[in-house]
mmCIF file of C-alpha atoms in Angstrom:
data_model
loop_
_atom_site.group_PDB
_atom_site.id
_atom_site.type_symbol
_atom_site.label_atom_id
_atom_site.label_comp_id
_atom_site.label_asym_id
_atom_site.label_seq_id
_atom_site.Cartn_x
_atom_site.Cartn_y
_atom_site.Cartn_z
ATOM 1 C CA MET Z 1 24.366 29.577 -31.295
ATOM 2 C CA GLY Z 2 22.268 28.614 -34.310
ATOM 3 C CA SER Z 3 23.191 27.953 -37.891
ATOM 4 C CA TYR Z 4 23.519 29.984 -41.068
ATOM 5 C CA PHE Z 5 22.082 29.718 -44.553
ATOM 6 C CA SER Z 6 24.652 30.217 -47.294
ATOM 7 C CA ILE Z 7 23.228 32.224 -50.219
ATOM 8 C CA PRO Z 8 25.265 33.192 -53.331
ATOM 9 C CA THR Z 9 24.769 36.945 -53.698
ATOM 10 C CA HIS Z 10 26.270 39.725 -55.812
ATOM 11 C CA HIS Z 11 28.591 42.075 -53.956
ATOM 12 C CA HIS Z 12 26.449 45.182 -54.431
ATOM 13 C CA VAL Z 13 23.461 43.352 -52.895
ATOM 14 C CA TRP Z 14 25.120 42.251 -49.643
ATOM 15 C CA ARG Z 15 27.594 45.136 -49.214
ATOM 16 C CA MET Z 16 24.841 47.615 -48.347
ATOM 17 C CA ARG Z 17 23.972 45.611 -45.220
ATOM 18 C CA MET Z 18 27.497 45.456 -43.764
ATOM 19 C CA HIS Z 19 28.626 47.604 -40.857
ATOM 20 C CA THR Z 20 31.925 46.059 -39.700
ATOM 21 C CA LEU Z 21 34.987 44.888 -41.633
ATOM 22 C CA LEU Z 22 37.620 42.651 -40.044
ATOM 23 C CA THR Z 23 40.844 41.645 -41.785
ATOM 24 C CA LEU Z 24 43.199 38.756 -41.086
ATOM 25 C CA ILE Z 25 40.381 36.407 -40.107
ATOM 26 C CA PRO Z 26 41.853 33.003 -41.054
ATOM 27 C CA THR Z 27 38.679 30.920 -41.502
ATOM 28 C CA ILE Z 28 34.957 31.125 -42.158
ATOM 29 C CA GLY Z 29 34.402 29.614 -38.687
ATOM 30 C CA ALA Z 30 36.291 32.485 -37.065
ATOM 31 C CA CYS Z 31 34.150 34.934 -39.026
ATOM 32 C CA SER Z 32 30.972 33.182 -37.856
ATOM 33 C CA THR Z 33 32.157 33.240 -34.231
ATOM 34 C CA ARG Z 34 32.956 36.958 -34.446
ATOM 35 C CA CYS Z 35 29.491 37.633 -35.828
ATOM 36 C CA GLN Z 36 27.812 35.815 -32.951
ATOM 37 C CA LEU Z 37 30.027 36.742 -30.017
ATOM 38 C CA MET Z 38 31.748 40.046 -30.752
ATOM 39 C CA ASP Z 39 30.488 43.079 -28.861
ATOM 40 C CA LEU Z 40 29.392 45.354 -31.711
ATOM 41 C CA PRO Z 41 27.420 48.630 -31.734
ATOM 42 C CA LYS Z 42 24.967 47.033 -34.213
ATOM 43 C CA PRO Z 43 23.686 43.435 -34.206
ATOM 44 C CA CYS Z 44 25.339 40.893 -36.494
ATOM 45 C CA LYS Z 45 22.921 38.503 -38.214
ATOM 46 C CA LEU Z 46 24.763 37.953 -41.494
ATOM 47 C CA PHE Z 47 28.328 37.849 -42.750
ATOM 48 C CA VAL Z 48 30.479 37.315 -45.818
ATOM 49 C CA PHE Z 49 33.961 35.788 -45.793
ATOM 50 C CA ASP Z 50 35.965 36.247 -49.000
ATOM 51 C CA GLY Z 51 39.026 34.288 -47.879
ATOM 52 C CA PHE Z 52 40.846 37.318 -46.447
ATOM 53 C CA THR Z 53 38.252 39.671 -44.994
ATOM 54 C CA CYS Z 54 35.214 39.125 -42.798
ATOM 55 C CA TYR Z 55 32.278 41.489 -43.400
ATOM 56 C CA LEU Z 56 29.673 41.613 -40.629
ATOM 57 C CA GLY Z 57 26.195 43.035 -41.073
ATOM 58 C CA ALA Z 58 22.506 43.168 -40.268
ATOM 59 C CA LEU Z 59 19.240 43.153 -42.209
ATOM 60 C CA HIS Z 60 18.291 46.617 -40.970
ATOM 61 C CA HIS Z 61 21.560 48.351 -41.902
ATOM 62 C CA TYR Z 62 21.801 50.137 -45.245
ATOM 63 C CA GLU Z 63 25.039 51.668 -46.461
ATOM 64 C CA TYR Z 64 25.616 51.575 -50.178
ATOM 65 C CA ALA Z 65 29.213 51.508 -51.375
ATOM 66 C CA ASP Z 66 30.275 51.262 -55.003
ATOM 67 C CA SER Z 67 32.145 48.016 -55.375
ATOM 68 C CA PRO Z 68 32.972 45.355 -57.943
ATOM 69 C CA ASP Z 69 30.135 43.003 -58.817
ATOM 70 C CA ASP Z 70 31.772 39.918 -57.318
ATOM 71 C CA VAL Z 71 29.619 37.069 -56.033
ATOM 72 C CA PHE Z 72 30.270 35.647 -52.568
ATOM 73 C CA ASN Z 73 28.228 33.500 -50.246
ATOM 74 C CA LEU Z 74 26.212 35.610 -47.850
ATOM 75 C CA HIS Z 75 25.701 33.716 -44.584
ATOM 76 C CA VAL Z 76 22.380 34.630 -42.962
ATOM 77 C CA HIS Z 77 21.528 33.495 -39.433
ATOM 78 C CA GLU Z 78 18.457 31.246 -39.196
ATOM 79 C CA SER Z 79 16.868 33.587 -36.633
ATOM 80 C CA GLU Z 80 16.213 36.125 -39.428
ATOM 81 C CA VAL Z 81 13.909 33.768 -41.362
ATOM 82 C CA PRO Z 82 10.755 34.255 -39.207
ATOM 83 C CA TYR Z 83 11.138 38.034 -39.466
ATOM 84 C CA LEU Z 84 11.461 37.902 -43.266
ATOM 85 C CA ARG Z 85 8.604 35.390 -43.514
ATOM 86 C CA SER Z 86 6.287 37.943 -41.871
ATOM 87 C CA PHE Z 87 6.469 39.970 -45.109
ATOM 88 C CA TYR Z 88 4.943 37.167 -47.210
ATOM 89 C CA LYS Z 89 1.528 35.543 -47.375
ATOM 90 C CA PRO Z 90 0.676 32.189 -49.011
ATOM 91 C CA ARG Z 91 -1.811 31.797 -51.848
ATOM 92 C CA ALA Z 92 -2.709 28.496 -53.532
ATOM 93 C CA THR Z 93 -2.803 28.978 -57.294
ATOM 94 C CA ILE Z 94 -2.307 27.293 -60.645
ATOM 95 C CA ASN Z 95 -1.514 30.572 -62.451
ATOM 96 C CA TRP Z 96 1.916 31.319 -61.034
ATOM 97 C CA ALA Z 97 4.326 30.320 -63.815
ATOM 98 C CA SER Z 98 3.856 33.394 -66.022
ATOM 99 C CA GLN Z 99 5.404 35.777 -63.482
ATOM 100 C CA MET Z 100 8.562 33.791 -62.651
ATOM 101 C CA TYR Z 101 11.844 35.297 -63.870
ATOM 102 C CA LYS Z 102 14.449 33.006 -62.274
ATOM 103 C CA LYS Z 103 14.788 29.281 -61.556
ATOM 104 C CA ILE Z 104 17.303 28.301 -58.848
ATOM 105 C CA LEU Z 105 18.486 24.845 -57.816
ATOM 106 C CA LEU Z 106 18.200 24.688 -54.013
ATOM 107 C CA THR Z 107 21.230 23.633 -51.981
ATOM 108 C CA HIS Z 108 19.638 23.084 -48.563
ATOM 109 C CA PRO Z 109 17.659 19.879 -48.089
ATOM 110 C CA SER Z 110 13.948 19.869 -47.391
ATOM 111 C CA PRO Z 111 12.303 21.011 -45.072
ATOM 112 C CA LYS Z 112 14.568 24.087 -45.303
ATOM 113 C CA SER Z 113 13.828 24.527 -49.026
ATOM 114 C CA GLU Z 114 11.197 27.190 -48.383
ATOM 115 C CA ASP Z 115 13.509 29.082 -46.014
ATOM 116 C CA GLU Z 116 16.305 29.074 -48.592
ATOM 117 C CA CYS Z 117 13.908 30.219 -51.327
ATOM 118 C CA LEU Z 118 12.664 33.027 -49.060
ATOM 119 C CA LEU Z 119 16.246 34.220 -48.552
ATOM 120 C CA ARG Z 120 17.027 33.937 -52.266
ATOM 121 C CA CYS Z 121 13.988 36.122 -52.992
ATOM 122 C CA ASN Z 122 14.914 38.671 -50.329
ATOM 123 C CA PHE Z 123 18.550 38.998 -51.447
ATOM 124 C CA ASP Z 124 18.038 38.688 -55.216
ATOM 125 C CA ASP Z 125 19.259 41.258 -57.740
ATOM 126 C CA GLY Z 126 15.818 41.532 -59.318
ATOM 127 C CA PRO Z 127 12.622 42.875 -57.823
ATOM 128 C CA CYS Z 128 11.429 39.621 -56.248
ATOM 129 C CA TYR Z 129 7.806 39.892 -55.120
ATOM 130 C CA SER Z 130 6.924 36.207 -54.876
ATOM 131 C CA PHE Z 131 8.409 32.743 -54.831
ATOM 132 C CA VAL Z 132 7.397 29.119 -55.290
ATOM 133 C CA VAL Z 133 9.212 25.963 -54.203
ATOM 134 C CA GLN Z 134 8.687 23.022 -56.540
ATOM 135 C CA GLY Z 135 10.786 19.948 -55.782
ATOM 136 C CA GLN Z 136 14.451 20.950 -55.611
ATOM 137 C CA HIS Z 137 13.860 24.264 -57.398
ATOM 138 C CA CYS Z 138 12.985 27.743 -56.274
ATOM 139 C CA PHE Z 139 11.215 30.104 -58.662
ATOM 140 C CA LEU Z 140 11.423 33.852 -58.081
ATOM 141 C CA GLY Z 141 8.634 36.056 -59.353
ATOM 142 C CA ASP Z 142 7.636 39.536 -60.343
ATOM 143 C CA PRO Z 143 3.997 40.195 -61.366
ATOM 144 C CA PHE Z 144 5.179 42.630 -64.064
ATOM 145 C CA VAL Z 145 7.256 39.988 -65.899
ATOM 146 C CA ASN Z 146 6.098 37.673 -68.663
ATOM 147 C CA SER Z 147 8.205 34.569 -68.201
ATOM 148 C CA SER Z 148 9.786 32.423 -70.857
ATOM 149 C CA LEU Z 149 10.910 29.805 -68.335
ATOM 150 C CA PHE Z 150 9.729 26.257 -68.878
ATOM 151 C CA ILE Z 151 7.870 25.379 -65.697
ATOM 152 C CA GLU Z 152 5.764 22.314 -65.060
ATOM 153 C CA SER Z 153 2.185 23.349 -64.519
ATOM 154 C CA GLY Z 154 0.289 22.420 -61.436
ATOM 155 C CA GLU Z 155 -1.128 23.825 -58.272
ATOM 156 C CA ALA Z 156 1.411 25.404 -55.937
ATOM 157 C CA VAL Z 157 1.575 27.675 -52.936
ATOM 158 C CA LEU Z 158 2.767 31.069 -54.074
ATOM 159 C CA MET Z 159 4.352 33.191 -51.365
ATOM 160 C CA GLU Z 160 3.625 36.845 -52.172
ATOM 161 C CA THR Z 161 4.938 39.973 -50.539
ATOM 162 C CA ASN Z 162 2.620 41.427 -47.967
ATOM 163 C CA ARG Z 163 4.566 44.650 -47.323
ATOM 164 C CA LYS Z 164 2.699 47.749 -46.346
ATOM 165 C CA ASN Z 165 4.220 50.610 -48.366
#
């Protein structure tokens, strides 16, 4: 059935992608099973479980609802990573540090570090246009930001958005 990446995300970021709400789900495992096996009118590729309610959603669903700015772990199915990766292109560079606005300690072990960083960029609060993985850290970037982060210099592969707008 595949596995999920767990990404801490603010409520207003993940809520807009949810299409189904289920209450009285006793565990995160039950929520995951419902996401994968329940017959829904829209596909379920991500979910959030807050301890009482299971929220099911999809990348392509947008429904904004005003809600408190709580942070929960958004669970994204691994099958969504190749689709999201298609929006980025790699570029080797030594001039990447100046545009990074956030440094995140990665929770998934390598070789999934780049996948986790990709998801962190996609679901971040800020306008994330690029990312770099360096060791156990993920750096999120915006070309219009002048960073004050301390980042070790060196050549890296910068993944930049390749979206056609």
